[in-house]
PDB file of C-alpha atoms in Angstrom:
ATOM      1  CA  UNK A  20      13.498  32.854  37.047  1.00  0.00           C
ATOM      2  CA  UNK A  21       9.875  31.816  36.723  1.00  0.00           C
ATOM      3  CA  UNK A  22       8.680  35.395  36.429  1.00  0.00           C
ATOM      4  CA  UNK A  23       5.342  34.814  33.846  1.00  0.00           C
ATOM      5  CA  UNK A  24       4.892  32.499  31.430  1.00  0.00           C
ATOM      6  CA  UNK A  25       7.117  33.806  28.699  1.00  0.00           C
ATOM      7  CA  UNK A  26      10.101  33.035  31.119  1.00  0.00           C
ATOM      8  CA  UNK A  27       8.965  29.791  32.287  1.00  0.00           C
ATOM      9  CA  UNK A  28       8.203  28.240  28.757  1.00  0.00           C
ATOM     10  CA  UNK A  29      11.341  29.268  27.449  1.00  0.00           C
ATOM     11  CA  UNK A  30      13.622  27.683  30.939  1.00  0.00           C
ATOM     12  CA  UNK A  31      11.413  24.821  30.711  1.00  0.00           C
ATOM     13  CA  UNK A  32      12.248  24.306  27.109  1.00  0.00           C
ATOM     14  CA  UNK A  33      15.601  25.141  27.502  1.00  0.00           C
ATOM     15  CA  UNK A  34      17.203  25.987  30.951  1.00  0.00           C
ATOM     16  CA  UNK A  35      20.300  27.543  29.216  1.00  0.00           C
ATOM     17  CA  UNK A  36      17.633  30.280  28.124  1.00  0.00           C
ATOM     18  CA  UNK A  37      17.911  31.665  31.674  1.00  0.00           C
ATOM     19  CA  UNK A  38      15.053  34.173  30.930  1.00  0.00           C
ATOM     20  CA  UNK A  39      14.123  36.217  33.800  1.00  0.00           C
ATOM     21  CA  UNK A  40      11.842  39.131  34.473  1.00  0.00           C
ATOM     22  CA  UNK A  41      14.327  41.438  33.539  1.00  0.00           C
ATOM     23  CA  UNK A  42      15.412  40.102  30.106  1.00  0.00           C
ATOM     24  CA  UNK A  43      12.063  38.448  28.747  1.00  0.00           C
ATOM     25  CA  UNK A  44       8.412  39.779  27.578  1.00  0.00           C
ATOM     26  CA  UNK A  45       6.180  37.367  25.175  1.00  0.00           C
ATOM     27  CA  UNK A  46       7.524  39.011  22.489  1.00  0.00           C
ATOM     28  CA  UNK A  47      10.948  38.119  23.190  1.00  0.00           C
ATOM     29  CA  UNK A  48      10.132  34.539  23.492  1.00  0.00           C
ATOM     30  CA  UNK A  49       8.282  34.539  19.813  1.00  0.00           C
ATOM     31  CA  UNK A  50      12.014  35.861  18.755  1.00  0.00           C
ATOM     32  CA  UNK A  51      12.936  32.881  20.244  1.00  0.00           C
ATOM     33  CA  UNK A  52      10.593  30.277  19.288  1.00  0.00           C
ATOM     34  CA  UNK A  53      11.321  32.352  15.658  1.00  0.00           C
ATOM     35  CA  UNK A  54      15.408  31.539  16.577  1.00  0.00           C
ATOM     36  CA  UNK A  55      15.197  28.073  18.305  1.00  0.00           C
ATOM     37  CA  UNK A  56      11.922  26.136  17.970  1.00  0.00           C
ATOM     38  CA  UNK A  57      10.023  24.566  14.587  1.00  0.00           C
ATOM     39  CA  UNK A  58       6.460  24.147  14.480  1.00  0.00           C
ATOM     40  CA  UNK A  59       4.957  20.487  14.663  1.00  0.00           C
ATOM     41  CA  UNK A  60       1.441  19.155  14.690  1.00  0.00           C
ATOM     42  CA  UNK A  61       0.015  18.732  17.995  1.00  0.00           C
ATOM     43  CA  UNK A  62       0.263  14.948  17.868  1.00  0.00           C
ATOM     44  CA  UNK A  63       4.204  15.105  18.000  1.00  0.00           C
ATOM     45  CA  UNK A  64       4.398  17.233  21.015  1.00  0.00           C
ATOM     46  CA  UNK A  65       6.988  16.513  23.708  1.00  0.00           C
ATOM     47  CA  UNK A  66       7.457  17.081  27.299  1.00  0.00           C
ATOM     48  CA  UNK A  67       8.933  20.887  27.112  1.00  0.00           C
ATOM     49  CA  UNK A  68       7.745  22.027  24.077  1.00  0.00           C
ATOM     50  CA  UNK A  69       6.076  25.338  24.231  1.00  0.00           C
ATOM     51  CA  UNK A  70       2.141  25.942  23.041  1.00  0.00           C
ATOM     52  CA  UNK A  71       1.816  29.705  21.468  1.00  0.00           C
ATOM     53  CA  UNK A  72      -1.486  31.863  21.821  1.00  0.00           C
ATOM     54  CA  UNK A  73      -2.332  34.966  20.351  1.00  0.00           C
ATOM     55  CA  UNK A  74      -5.170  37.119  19.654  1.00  0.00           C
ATOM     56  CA  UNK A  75      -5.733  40.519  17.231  1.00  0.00           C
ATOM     57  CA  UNK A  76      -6.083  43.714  19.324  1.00  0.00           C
ATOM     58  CA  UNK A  77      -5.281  47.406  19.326  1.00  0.00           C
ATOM     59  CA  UNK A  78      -5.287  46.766  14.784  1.00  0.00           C
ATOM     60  CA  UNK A  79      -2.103  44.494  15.285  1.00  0.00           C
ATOM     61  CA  UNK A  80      -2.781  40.760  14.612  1.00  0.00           C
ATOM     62  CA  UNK A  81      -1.512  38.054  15.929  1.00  0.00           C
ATOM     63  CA  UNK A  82      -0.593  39.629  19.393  1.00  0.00           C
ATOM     64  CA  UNK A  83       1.615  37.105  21.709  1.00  0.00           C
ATOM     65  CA  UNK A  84      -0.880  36.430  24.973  1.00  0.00           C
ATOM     66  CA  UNK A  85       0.231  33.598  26.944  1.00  0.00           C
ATOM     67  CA  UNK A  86       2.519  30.346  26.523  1.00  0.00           C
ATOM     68  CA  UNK A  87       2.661  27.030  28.299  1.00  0.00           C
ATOM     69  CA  UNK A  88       4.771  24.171  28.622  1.00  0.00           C
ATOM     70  CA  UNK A  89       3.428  20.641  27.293  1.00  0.00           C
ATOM     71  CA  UNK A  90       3.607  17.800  30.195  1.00  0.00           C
ATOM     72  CA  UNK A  91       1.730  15.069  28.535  1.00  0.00           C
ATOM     73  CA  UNK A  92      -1.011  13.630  26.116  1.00  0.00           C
ATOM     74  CA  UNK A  93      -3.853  12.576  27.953  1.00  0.00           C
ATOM     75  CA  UNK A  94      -5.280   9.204  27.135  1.00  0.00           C
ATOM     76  CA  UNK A  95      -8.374  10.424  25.124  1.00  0.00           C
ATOM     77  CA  UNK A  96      -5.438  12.892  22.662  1.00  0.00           C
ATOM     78  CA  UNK A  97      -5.689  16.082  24.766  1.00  0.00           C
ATOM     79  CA  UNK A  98      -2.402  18.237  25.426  1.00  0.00           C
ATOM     80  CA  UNK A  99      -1.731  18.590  29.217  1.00  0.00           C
ATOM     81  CA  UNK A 100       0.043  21.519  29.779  1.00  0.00           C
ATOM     82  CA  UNK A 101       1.511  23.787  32.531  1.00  0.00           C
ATOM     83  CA  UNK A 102       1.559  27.584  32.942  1.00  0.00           C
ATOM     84  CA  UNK A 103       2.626  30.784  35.149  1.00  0.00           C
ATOM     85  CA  UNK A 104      -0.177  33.127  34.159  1.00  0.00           C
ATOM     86  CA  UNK A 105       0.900  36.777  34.743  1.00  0.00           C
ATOM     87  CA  UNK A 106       4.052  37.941  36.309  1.00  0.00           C
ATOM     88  CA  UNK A 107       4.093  36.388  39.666  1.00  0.00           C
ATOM     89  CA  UNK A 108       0.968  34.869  38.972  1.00  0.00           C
ATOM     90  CA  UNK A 109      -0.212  31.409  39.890  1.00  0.00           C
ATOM     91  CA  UNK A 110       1.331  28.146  38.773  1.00  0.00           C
ATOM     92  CA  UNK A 111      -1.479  26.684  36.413  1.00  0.00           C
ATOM     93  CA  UNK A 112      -1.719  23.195  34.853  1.00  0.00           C
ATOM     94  CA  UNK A 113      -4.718  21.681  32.965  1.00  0.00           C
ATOM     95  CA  UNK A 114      -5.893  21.026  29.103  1.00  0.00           C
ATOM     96  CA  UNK A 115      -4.318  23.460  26.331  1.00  0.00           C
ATOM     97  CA  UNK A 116      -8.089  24.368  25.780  1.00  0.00           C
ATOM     98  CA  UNK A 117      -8.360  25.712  28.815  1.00  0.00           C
ATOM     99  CA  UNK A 118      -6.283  28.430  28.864  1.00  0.00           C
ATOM    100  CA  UNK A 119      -7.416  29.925  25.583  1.00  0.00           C
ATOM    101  CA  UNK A 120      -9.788  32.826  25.590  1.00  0.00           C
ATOM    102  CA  UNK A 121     -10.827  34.762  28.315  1.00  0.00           C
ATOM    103  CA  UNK A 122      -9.637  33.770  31.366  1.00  0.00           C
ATOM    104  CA  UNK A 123     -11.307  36.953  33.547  1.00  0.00           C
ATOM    105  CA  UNK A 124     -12.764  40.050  33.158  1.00  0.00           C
ATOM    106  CA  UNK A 125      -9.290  41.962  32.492  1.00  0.00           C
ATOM    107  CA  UNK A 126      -7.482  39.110  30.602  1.00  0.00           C
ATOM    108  CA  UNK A 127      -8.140  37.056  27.040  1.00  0.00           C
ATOM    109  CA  UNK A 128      -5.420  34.634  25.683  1.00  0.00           C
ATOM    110  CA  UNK A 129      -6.812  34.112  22.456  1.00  0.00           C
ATOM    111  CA  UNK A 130      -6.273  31.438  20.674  1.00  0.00           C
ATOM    112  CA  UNK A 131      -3.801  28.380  20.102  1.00  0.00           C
ATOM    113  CA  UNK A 132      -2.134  30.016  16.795  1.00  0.00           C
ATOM    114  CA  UNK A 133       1.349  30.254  15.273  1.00  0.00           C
ATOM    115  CA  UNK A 134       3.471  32.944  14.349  1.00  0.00           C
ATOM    116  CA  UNK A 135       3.306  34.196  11.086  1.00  0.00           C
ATOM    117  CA  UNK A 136       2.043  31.791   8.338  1.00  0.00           C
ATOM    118  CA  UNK A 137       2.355  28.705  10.711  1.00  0.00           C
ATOM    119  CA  UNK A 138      -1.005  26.882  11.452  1.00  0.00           C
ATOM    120  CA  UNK A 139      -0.257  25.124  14.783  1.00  0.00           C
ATOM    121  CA  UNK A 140       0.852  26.937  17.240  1.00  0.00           C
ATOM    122  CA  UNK A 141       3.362  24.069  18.811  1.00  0.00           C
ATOM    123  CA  UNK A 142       6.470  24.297  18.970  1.00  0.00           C
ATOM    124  CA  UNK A 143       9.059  21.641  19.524  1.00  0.00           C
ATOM    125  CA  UNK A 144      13.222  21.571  19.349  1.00  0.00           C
ATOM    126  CA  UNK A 145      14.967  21.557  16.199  1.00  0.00           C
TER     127      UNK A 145
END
């Protein structure tokens, strides 16, 4: 059920979602963020809600990389958050920040960025 982190920000944001490995890639969860989710500045995040990054590569922009799953707001305003990264990869927790960029030698995140026109890159329920 937990199969990467497309599939676990969308059950953790919704557990009627039941994303799996079979039925779920990061683009289908930017269909469903697209479907489901609005943006909102990072100050009104909420547990669940789902932080978006994306990077330009291979002359497409705005490429879907990773998602996470906001805990809680730290005392000095930073986003905790909590992550699989890859399929049947590690469960990760930690700042936002953290898992933006390159994360090894063989994988970069990108950035914290929206889809489309959207500035943010968080997403919280309707």
């Amino acid at each position: 059920m937990y199969a990467d982190c497309s599939s676990t920000a969308a059950n953790l944001n919704s557990p009627f979602v039941e994303a799996n490995e079979n039925n779920w890639s990061v683009e289908a969860m930017d269909e469903y963020i697209r479907n489901n989710l609005k943006s909102i500045p990072k100050e009104d995040l909420r547990v669940g809600d789902v932080i978006r990054y994306a990077l330009d590569e291979g002359g497409r922009k705005n490429v879907p990389r990773h998602f996470t799953t906001f805990l809680f707001m730290s005392d000095d305003g930073v986003p905790m958050v909590f992550s699989r990264s890859g399929k049947g990869g590690p469960f990760q927790y930690g700042p936002a920040s953290r898992f933006a960029g390159r994360q090894n030698s063989r994988v970069d995140y990108g950035t914290i960025r929206g889809i489309g026109k959207d500035p943010t890159g968080y997403y919280g329920r309707r």
